[in-house]
Short mmCIF file of C-alpha atoms and ligand atoms in Angstrom, two decimals:
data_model
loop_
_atom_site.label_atom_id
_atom_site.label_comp_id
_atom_site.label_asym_id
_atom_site.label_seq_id
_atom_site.Cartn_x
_atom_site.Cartn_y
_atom_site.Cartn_z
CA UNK P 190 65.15 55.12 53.83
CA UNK P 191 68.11 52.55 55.06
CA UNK P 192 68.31 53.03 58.61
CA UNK P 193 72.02 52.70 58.55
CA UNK P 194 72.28 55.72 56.24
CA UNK P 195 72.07 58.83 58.45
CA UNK P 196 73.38 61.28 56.74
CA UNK P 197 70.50 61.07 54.09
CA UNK P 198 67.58 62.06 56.13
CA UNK P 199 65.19 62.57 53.35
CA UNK P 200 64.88 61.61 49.68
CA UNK P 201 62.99 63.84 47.55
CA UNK P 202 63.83 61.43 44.46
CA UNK P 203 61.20 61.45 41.75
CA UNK P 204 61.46 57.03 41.78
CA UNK P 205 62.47 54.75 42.99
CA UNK P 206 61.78 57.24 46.12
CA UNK P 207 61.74 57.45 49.55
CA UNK P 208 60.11 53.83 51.78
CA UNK P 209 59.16 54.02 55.12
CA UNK P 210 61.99 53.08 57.37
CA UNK P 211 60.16 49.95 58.72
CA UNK P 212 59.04 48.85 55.53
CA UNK P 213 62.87 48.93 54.42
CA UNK P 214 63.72 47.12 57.78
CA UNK P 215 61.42 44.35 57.07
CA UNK P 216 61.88 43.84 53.44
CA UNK P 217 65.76 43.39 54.22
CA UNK P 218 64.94 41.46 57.37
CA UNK P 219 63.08 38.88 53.97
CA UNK P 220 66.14 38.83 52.09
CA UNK P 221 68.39 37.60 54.84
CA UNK P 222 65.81 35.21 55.96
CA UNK P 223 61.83 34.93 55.34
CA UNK P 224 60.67 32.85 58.22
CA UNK P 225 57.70 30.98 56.27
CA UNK P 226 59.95 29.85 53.44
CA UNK P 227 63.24 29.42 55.94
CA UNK P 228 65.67 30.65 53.35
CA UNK P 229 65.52 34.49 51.99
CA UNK P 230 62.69 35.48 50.12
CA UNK P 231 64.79 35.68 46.92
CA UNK P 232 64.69 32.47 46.47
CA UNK P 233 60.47 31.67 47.29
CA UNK P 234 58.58 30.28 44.39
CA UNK P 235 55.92 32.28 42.63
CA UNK P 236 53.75 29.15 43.20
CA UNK P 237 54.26 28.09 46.40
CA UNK P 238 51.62 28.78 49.25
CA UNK P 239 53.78 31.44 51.27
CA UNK P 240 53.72 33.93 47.63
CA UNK P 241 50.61 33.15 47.50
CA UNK P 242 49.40 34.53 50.94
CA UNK P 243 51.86 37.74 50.11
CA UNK P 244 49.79 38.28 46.86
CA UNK P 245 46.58 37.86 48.42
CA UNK P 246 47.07 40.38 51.11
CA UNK P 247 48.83 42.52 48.55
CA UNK P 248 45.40 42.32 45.97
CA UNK P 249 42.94 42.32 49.57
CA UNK P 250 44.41 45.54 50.81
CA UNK P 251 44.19 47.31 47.68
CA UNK P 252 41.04 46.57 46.68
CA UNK P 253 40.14 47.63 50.35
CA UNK P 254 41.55 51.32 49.79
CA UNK P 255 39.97 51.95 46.55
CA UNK P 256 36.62 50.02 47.70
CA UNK P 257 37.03 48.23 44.58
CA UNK P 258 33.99 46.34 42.66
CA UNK P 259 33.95 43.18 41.94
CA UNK P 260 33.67 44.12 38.50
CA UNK P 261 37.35 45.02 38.41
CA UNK P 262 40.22 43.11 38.04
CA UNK P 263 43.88 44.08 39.46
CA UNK P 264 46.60 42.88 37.60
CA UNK P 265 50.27 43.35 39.53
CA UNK P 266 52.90 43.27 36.11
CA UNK P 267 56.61 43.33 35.86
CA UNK P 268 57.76 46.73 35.56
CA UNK P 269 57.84 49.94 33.82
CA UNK P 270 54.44 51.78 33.36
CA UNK P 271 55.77 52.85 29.82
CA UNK P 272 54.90 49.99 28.30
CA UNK P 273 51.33 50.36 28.90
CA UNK P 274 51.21 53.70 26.20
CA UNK P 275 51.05 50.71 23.62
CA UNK P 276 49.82 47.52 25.77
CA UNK P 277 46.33 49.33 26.59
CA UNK P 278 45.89 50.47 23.25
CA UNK P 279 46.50 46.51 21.88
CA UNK P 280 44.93 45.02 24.68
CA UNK P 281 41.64 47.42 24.95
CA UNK P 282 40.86 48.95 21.30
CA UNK P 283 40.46 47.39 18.09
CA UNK P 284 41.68 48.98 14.78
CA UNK P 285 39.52 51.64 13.31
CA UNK P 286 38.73 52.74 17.41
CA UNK P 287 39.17 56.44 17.56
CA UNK P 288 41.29 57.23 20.79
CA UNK P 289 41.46 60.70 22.30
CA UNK P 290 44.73 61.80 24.26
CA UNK P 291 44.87 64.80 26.39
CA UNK P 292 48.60 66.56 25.94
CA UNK P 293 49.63 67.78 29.86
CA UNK P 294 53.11 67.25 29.40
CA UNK P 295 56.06 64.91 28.96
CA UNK P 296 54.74 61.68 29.60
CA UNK P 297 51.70 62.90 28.06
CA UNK P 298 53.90 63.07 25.14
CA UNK P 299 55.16 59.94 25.29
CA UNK P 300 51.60 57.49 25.10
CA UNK P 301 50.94 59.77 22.01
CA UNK P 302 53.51 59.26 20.17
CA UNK P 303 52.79 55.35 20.99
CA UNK P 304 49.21 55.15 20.14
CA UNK P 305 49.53 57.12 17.41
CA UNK P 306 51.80 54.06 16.14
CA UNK P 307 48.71 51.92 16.66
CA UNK P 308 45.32 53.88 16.34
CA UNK P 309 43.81 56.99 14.68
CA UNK P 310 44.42 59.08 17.28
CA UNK P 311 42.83 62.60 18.45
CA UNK P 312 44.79 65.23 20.88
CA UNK P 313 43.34 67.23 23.22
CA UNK P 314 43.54 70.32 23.71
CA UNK P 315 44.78 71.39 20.27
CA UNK P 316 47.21 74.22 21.97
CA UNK P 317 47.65 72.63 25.45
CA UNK P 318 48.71 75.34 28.01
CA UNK P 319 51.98 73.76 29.62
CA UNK P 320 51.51 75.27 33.33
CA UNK P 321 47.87 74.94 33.33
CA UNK P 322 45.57 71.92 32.31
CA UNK P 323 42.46 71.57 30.30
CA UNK P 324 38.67 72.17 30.73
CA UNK P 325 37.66 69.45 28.59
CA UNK P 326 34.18 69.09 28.56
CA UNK P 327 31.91 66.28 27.29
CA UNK P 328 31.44 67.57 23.44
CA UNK P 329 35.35 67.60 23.64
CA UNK P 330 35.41 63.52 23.19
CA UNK P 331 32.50 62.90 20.67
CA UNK P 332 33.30 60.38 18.45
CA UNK P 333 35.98 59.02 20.75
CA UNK P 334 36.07 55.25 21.77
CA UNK P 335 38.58 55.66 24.82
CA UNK P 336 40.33 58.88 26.60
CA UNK P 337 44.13 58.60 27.78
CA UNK P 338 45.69 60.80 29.90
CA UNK P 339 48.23 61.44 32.49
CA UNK P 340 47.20 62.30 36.53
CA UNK P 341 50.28 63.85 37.49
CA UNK P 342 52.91 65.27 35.27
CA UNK P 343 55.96 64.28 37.18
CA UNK P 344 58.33 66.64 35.40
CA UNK P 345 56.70 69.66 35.73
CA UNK P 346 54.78 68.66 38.54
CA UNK P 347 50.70 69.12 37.23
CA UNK P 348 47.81 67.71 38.16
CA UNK P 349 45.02 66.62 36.32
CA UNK P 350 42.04 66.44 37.48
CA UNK P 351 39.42 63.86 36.00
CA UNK P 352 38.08 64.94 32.72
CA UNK P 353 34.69 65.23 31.93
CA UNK P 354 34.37 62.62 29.01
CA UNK P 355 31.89 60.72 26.72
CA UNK P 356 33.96 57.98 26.62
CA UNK P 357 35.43 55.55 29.00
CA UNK P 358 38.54 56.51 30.59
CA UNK P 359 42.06 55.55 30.80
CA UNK P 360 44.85 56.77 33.07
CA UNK P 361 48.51 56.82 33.94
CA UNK P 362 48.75 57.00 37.25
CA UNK P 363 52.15 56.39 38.09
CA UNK P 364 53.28 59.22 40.15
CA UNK P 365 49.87 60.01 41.98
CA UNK P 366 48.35 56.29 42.38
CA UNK P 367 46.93 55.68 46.13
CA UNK P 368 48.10 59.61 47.45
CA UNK P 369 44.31 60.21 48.27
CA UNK P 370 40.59 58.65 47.29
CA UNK P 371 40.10 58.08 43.95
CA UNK P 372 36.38 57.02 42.72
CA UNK P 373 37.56 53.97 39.87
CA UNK P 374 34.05 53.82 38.70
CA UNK P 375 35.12 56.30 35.58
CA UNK P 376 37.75 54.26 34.21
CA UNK P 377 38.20 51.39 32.25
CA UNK P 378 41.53 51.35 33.12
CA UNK P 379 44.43 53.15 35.87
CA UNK P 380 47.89 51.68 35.75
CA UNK P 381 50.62 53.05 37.52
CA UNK P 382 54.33 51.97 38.65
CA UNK P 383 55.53 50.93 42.24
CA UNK P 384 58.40 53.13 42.13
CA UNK P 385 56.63 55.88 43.65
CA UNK P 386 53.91 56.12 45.81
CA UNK P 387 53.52 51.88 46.75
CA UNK P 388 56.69 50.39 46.19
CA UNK P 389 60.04 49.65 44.82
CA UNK P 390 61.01 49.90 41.00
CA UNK P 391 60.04 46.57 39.11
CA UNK P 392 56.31 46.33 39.23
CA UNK P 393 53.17 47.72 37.79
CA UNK P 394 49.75 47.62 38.87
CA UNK P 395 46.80 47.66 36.43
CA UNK P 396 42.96 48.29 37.83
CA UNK P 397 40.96 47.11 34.58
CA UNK P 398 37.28 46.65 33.78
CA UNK P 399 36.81 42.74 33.78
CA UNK P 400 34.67 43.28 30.56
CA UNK P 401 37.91 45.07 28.82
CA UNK P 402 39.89 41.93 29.21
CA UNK P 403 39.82 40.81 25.45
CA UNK P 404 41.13 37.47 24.31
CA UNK P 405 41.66 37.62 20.58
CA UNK P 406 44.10 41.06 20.44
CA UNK P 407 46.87 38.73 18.68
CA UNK P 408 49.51 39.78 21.31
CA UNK P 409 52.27 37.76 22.84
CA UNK P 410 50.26 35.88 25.79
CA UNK P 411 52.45 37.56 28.26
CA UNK P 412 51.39 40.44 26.75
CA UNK P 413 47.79 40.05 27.22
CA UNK P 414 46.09 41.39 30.17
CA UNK P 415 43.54 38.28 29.60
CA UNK P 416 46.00 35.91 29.87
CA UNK P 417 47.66 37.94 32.78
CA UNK P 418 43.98 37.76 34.52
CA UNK P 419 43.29 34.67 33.66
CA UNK P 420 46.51 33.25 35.31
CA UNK P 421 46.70 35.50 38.71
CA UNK P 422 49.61 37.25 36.84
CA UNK P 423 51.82 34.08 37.42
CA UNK P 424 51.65 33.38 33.24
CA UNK P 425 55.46 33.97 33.22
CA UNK P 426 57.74 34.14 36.46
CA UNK P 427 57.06 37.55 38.36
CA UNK P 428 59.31 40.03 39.99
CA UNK P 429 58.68 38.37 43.38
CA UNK P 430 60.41 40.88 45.74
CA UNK P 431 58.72 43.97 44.24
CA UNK P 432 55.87 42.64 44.97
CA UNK P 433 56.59 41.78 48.39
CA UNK P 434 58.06 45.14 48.96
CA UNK P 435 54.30 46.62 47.54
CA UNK P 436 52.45 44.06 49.61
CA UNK P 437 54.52 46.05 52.60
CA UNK P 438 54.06 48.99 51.35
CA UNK P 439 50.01 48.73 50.83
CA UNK P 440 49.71 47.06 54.52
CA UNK P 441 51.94 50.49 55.32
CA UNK P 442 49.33 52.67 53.93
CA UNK P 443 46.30 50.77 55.03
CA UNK P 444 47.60 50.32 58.33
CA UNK P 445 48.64 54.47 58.45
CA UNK P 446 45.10 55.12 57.97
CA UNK P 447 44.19 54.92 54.05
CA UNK P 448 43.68 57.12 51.40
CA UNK P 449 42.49 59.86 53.31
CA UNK P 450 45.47 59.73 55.71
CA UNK P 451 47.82 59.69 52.52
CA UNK P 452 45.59 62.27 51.09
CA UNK P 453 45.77 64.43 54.43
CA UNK P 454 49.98 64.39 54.65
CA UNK P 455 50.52 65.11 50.71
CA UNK P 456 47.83 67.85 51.57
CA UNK P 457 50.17 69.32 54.07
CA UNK P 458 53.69 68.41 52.86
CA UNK P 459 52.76 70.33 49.61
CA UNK P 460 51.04 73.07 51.47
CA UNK P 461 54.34 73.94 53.31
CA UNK P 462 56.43 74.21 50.15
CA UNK P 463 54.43 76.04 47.70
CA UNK P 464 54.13 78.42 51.16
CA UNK P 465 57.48 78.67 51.16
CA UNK P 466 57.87 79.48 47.09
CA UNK P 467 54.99 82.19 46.95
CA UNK P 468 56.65 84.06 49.87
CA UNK P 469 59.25 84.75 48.19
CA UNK P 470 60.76 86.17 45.15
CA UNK P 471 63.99 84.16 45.44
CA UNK P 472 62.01 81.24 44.62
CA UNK P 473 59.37 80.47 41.85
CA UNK P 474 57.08 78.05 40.63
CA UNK P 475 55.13 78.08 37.24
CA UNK P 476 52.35 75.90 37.09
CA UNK P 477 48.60 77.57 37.38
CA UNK P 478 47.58 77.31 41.32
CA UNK P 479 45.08 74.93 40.68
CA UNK P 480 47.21 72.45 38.58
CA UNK P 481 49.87 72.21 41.21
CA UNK P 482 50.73 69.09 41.62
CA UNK P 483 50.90 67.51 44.98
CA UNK P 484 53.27 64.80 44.69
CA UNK P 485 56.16 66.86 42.71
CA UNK P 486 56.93 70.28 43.41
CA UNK P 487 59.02 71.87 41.11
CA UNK P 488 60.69 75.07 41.28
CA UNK P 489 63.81 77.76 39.94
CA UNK P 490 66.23 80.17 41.91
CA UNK P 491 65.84 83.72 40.77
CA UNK P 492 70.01 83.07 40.16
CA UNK P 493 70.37 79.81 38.33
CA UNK P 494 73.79 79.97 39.31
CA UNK P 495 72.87 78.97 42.83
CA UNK P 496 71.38 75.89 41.89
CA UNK P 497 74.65 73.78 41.80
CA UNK P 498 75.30 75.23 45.10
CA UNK P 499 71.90 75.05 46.30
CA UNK P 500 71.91 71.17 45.24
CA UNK P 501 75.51 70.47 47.36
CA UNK P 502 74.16 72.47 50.57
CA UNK P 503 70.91 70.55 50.23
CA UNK P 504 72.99 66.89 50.35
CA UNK P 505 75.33 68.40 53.37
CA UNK P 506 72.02 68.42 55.10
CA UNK P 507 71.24 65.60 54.06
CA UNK P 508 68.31 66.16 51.74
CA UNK P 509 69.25 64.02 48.31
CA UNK P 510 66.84 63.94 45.13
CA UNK P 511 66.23 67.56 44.48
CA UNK P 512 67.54 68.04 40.86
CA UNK P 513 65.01 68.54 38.58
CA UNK P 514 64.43 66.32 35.18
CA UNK P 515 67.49 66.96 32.55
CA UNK P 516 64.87 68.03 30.21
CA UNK P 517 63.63 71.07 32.28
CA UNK P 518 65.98 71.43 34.49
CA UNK P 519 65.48 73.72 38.04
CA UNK P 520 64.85 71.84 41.45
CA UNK P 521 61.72 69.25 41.71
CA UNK P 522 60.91 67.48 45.49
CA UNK P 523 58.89 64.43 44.80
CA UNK P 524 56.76 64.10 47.80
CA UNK P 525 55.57 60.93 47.92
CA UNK P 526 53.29 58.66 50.34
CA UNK P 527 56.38 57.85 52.41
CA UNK P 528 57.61 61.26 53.05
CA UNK P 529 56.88 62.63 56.63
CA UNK P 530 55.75 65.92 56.90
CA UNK P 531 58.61 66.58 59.07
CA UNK P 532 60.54 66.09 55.55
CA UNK P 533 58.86 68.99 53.75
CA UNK P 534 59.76 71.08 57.29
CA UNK P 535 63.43 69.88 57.04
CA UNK P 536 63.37 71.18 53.18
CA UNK P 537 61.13 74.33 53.82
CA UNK P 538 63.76 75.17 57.12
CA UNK P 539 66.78 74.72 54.24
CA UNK P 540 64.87 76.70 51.30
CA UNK P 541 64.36 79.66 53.68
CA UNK P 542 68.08 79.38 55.53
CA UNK P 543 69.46 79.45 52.22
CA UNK P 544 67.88 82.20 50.86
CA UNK P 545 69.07 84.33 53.92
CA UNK P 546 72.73 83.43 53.28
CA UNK P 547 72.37 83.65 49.51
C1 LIG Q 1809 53.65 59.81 34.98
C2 LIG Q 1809 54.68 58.79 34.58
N1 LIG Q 1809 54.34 57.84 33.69
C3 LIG Q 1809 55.20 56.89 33.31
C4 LIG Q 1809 56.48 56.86 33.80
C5 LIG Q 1809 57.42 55.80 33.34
O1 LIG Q 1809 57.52 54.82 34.31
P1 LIG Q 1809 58.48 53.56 34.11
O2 LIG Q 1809 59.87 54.06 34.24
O3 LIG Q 1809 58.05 52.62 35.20
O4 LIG Q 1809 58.22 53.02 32.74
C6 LIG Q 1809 56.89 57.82 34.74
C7 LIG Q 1809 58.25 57.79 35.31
O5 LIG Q 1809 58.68 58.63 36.05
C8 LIG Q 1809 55.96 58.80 35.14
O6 LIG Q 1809 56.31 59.75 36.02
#
């Protein structure tokens, strides 16, 4: 968060979302002046020797935290991770592929209706359970060429865990991407945006299967994740300062301790507030124990007309971001890599003080 902003001490945003205070500090330390360059780093070239080293280290230290093979490629895109629901299916099927989707959710919801634009397209499970996710198994994703689905639900805040399939994989995974190991070896694809967990809003980083990058899909080359590939992502020009700010941001992690630091801290930040909702019955959460999500914990007041008031206390001390998405409404705290745990105390101490006065 700005360091000149105190009255804000946390944001529980669902994205953009909270940065690390020094990673803000030096990425507005760039703009005013980037000493390689001389001038601000709004105004470096995508081909000049100083990006380059920033892309490099940005590509190094993610490869490092996955322990990615060489057999993968990772292509950093201009932003949002919405456009991938049709790009993969262009760039990695053919027509007459059968592609199975799994249905957790909204943005589950929303790659559907986009491959089924595109492709012949099977969902799974026929009656999905909205708090809980599926057991698919195997048998589930006969006949299938690819599997799509979603990590983490951001709306309703469910997890996914990795589905047993007989295809290859694909997966959003824009709001849990780099919050704890994750074995890649399953997928053909991940893709997930910045916003979240790794950056600022303007970027999108794919992890693809080198022998998935097709030449002939007849797409726009800047749509192509060959051409992207084949040109270090530099085919037309890129949003330079998110990818700075990621570079930061993956050097952040990395430096933090990794995945199994990150993995450790969203382990305890959503320990504390799913505590805090089960033990009590002012407070409630509907999503199956073991689908809770870990980055985005939503939840209602037993008295929905304390949430406006529940929303204005919460900003007095100084915890912004808490409104849940229009289309479900309720509170959600998006608990991402650069929240403290100190920031699900600060919310946990406000949840249970307010509940006292209420
Ligand atoms: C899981 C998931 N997928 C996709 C998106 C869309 O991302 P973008 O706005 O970068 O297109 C979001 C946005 O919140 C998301 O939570």
């Amino acid at each position: 968060m700005s360091t000149e902003d105190a009255s804000a001490r946390y944001n529980y945003a669902p994205g953009p979302a909270q940065l690390p205070t020094e990673v803000v500090a030096e990425a507005a330390q760039a703009v005013r002046s980037f000493p390689p360059h001389g001038r601000s780093i709004l105004e470096l070239s995508h081909r000049s020797t100083d990006f380059n080293a920033i892309s490099e280290q940005a590509e190094g230290d993610l490869r490092t935290l996955l322990a990615l093979p060489d057999d993968y490629a990772v292509l950093f895109l201009n932003g949002g991770a919405r456009v991938h629901y049709a790009l993969w299916v262009q760039n990695l099927s053919t027509p007459g592929d059968r592609l199975g989707l799994v249905d957790s959710g909204f943005w589950s919801r929303q790659a559907i209706a986009e491959a089924r634009k595109l492709r012949d397209v099977r969902v799974l499970p026929e009656s999905p359970d909205p708090a809980d996710y599926a057991d698919l198994s195997p048998a589930d994703t006969d006949g299938l060429d690819f599997l799509h689905y979603v990590s983490n639900e951001t709306l309703t805040g469910l997890s996914m865990p990795t589905p047993q399939a007989a295809c290859p994989l694909v997966c959003d995974r824009t709001s849990d991407f780099l919050s704890g190991p994750s074995d890649i070896r399953p997928y053909v694809l991940c893709y997930a945006g910045s916003q979240k967990n790794f950056g600022t809003a303007g970027l999108t980083v794919l992890v693809i299967r080198r022998d998935c990058l097709r030449e002939e899909t007849g797409l726009a080359p800047g749509l192509s994740y060959a051409v992207q590939a084949r040109t270090g992502c530099l085919y037309h020009t890129p949003p330079i300062y998110a990818w700075y700010v990621s570079a930061l941001m993956l050097r952040w992690i990395r430096d933090q301790g990794g995945l199994e630091e990150m993995e450790r801290r969203a382990q305890a930040r959503a320990d504390l507030v799913y505590s805090c909702i089960d033990a009590s019955s002012f407070y409630a959460n509907p999503i199956a124990p073991r689908a809770r999500s870990r980055m985005n914990v939503c939840f209602t007041l037993a008295d929905p007309e304390l949430e406006i008031p529940f929303l204005q206390q919460a900003e007095t001390a100084g915890l912004i971001g808490l409104r849940g998405h229009k289309v479900i409404g309720g509170m959600r705290a998006s608990l991402y890599n650069a929240m403290p745990v100190a920031g699900a105390e600060a919310l946990v101490e406000f949840m249970r003080d307010f509940e006292r006065k209420a």
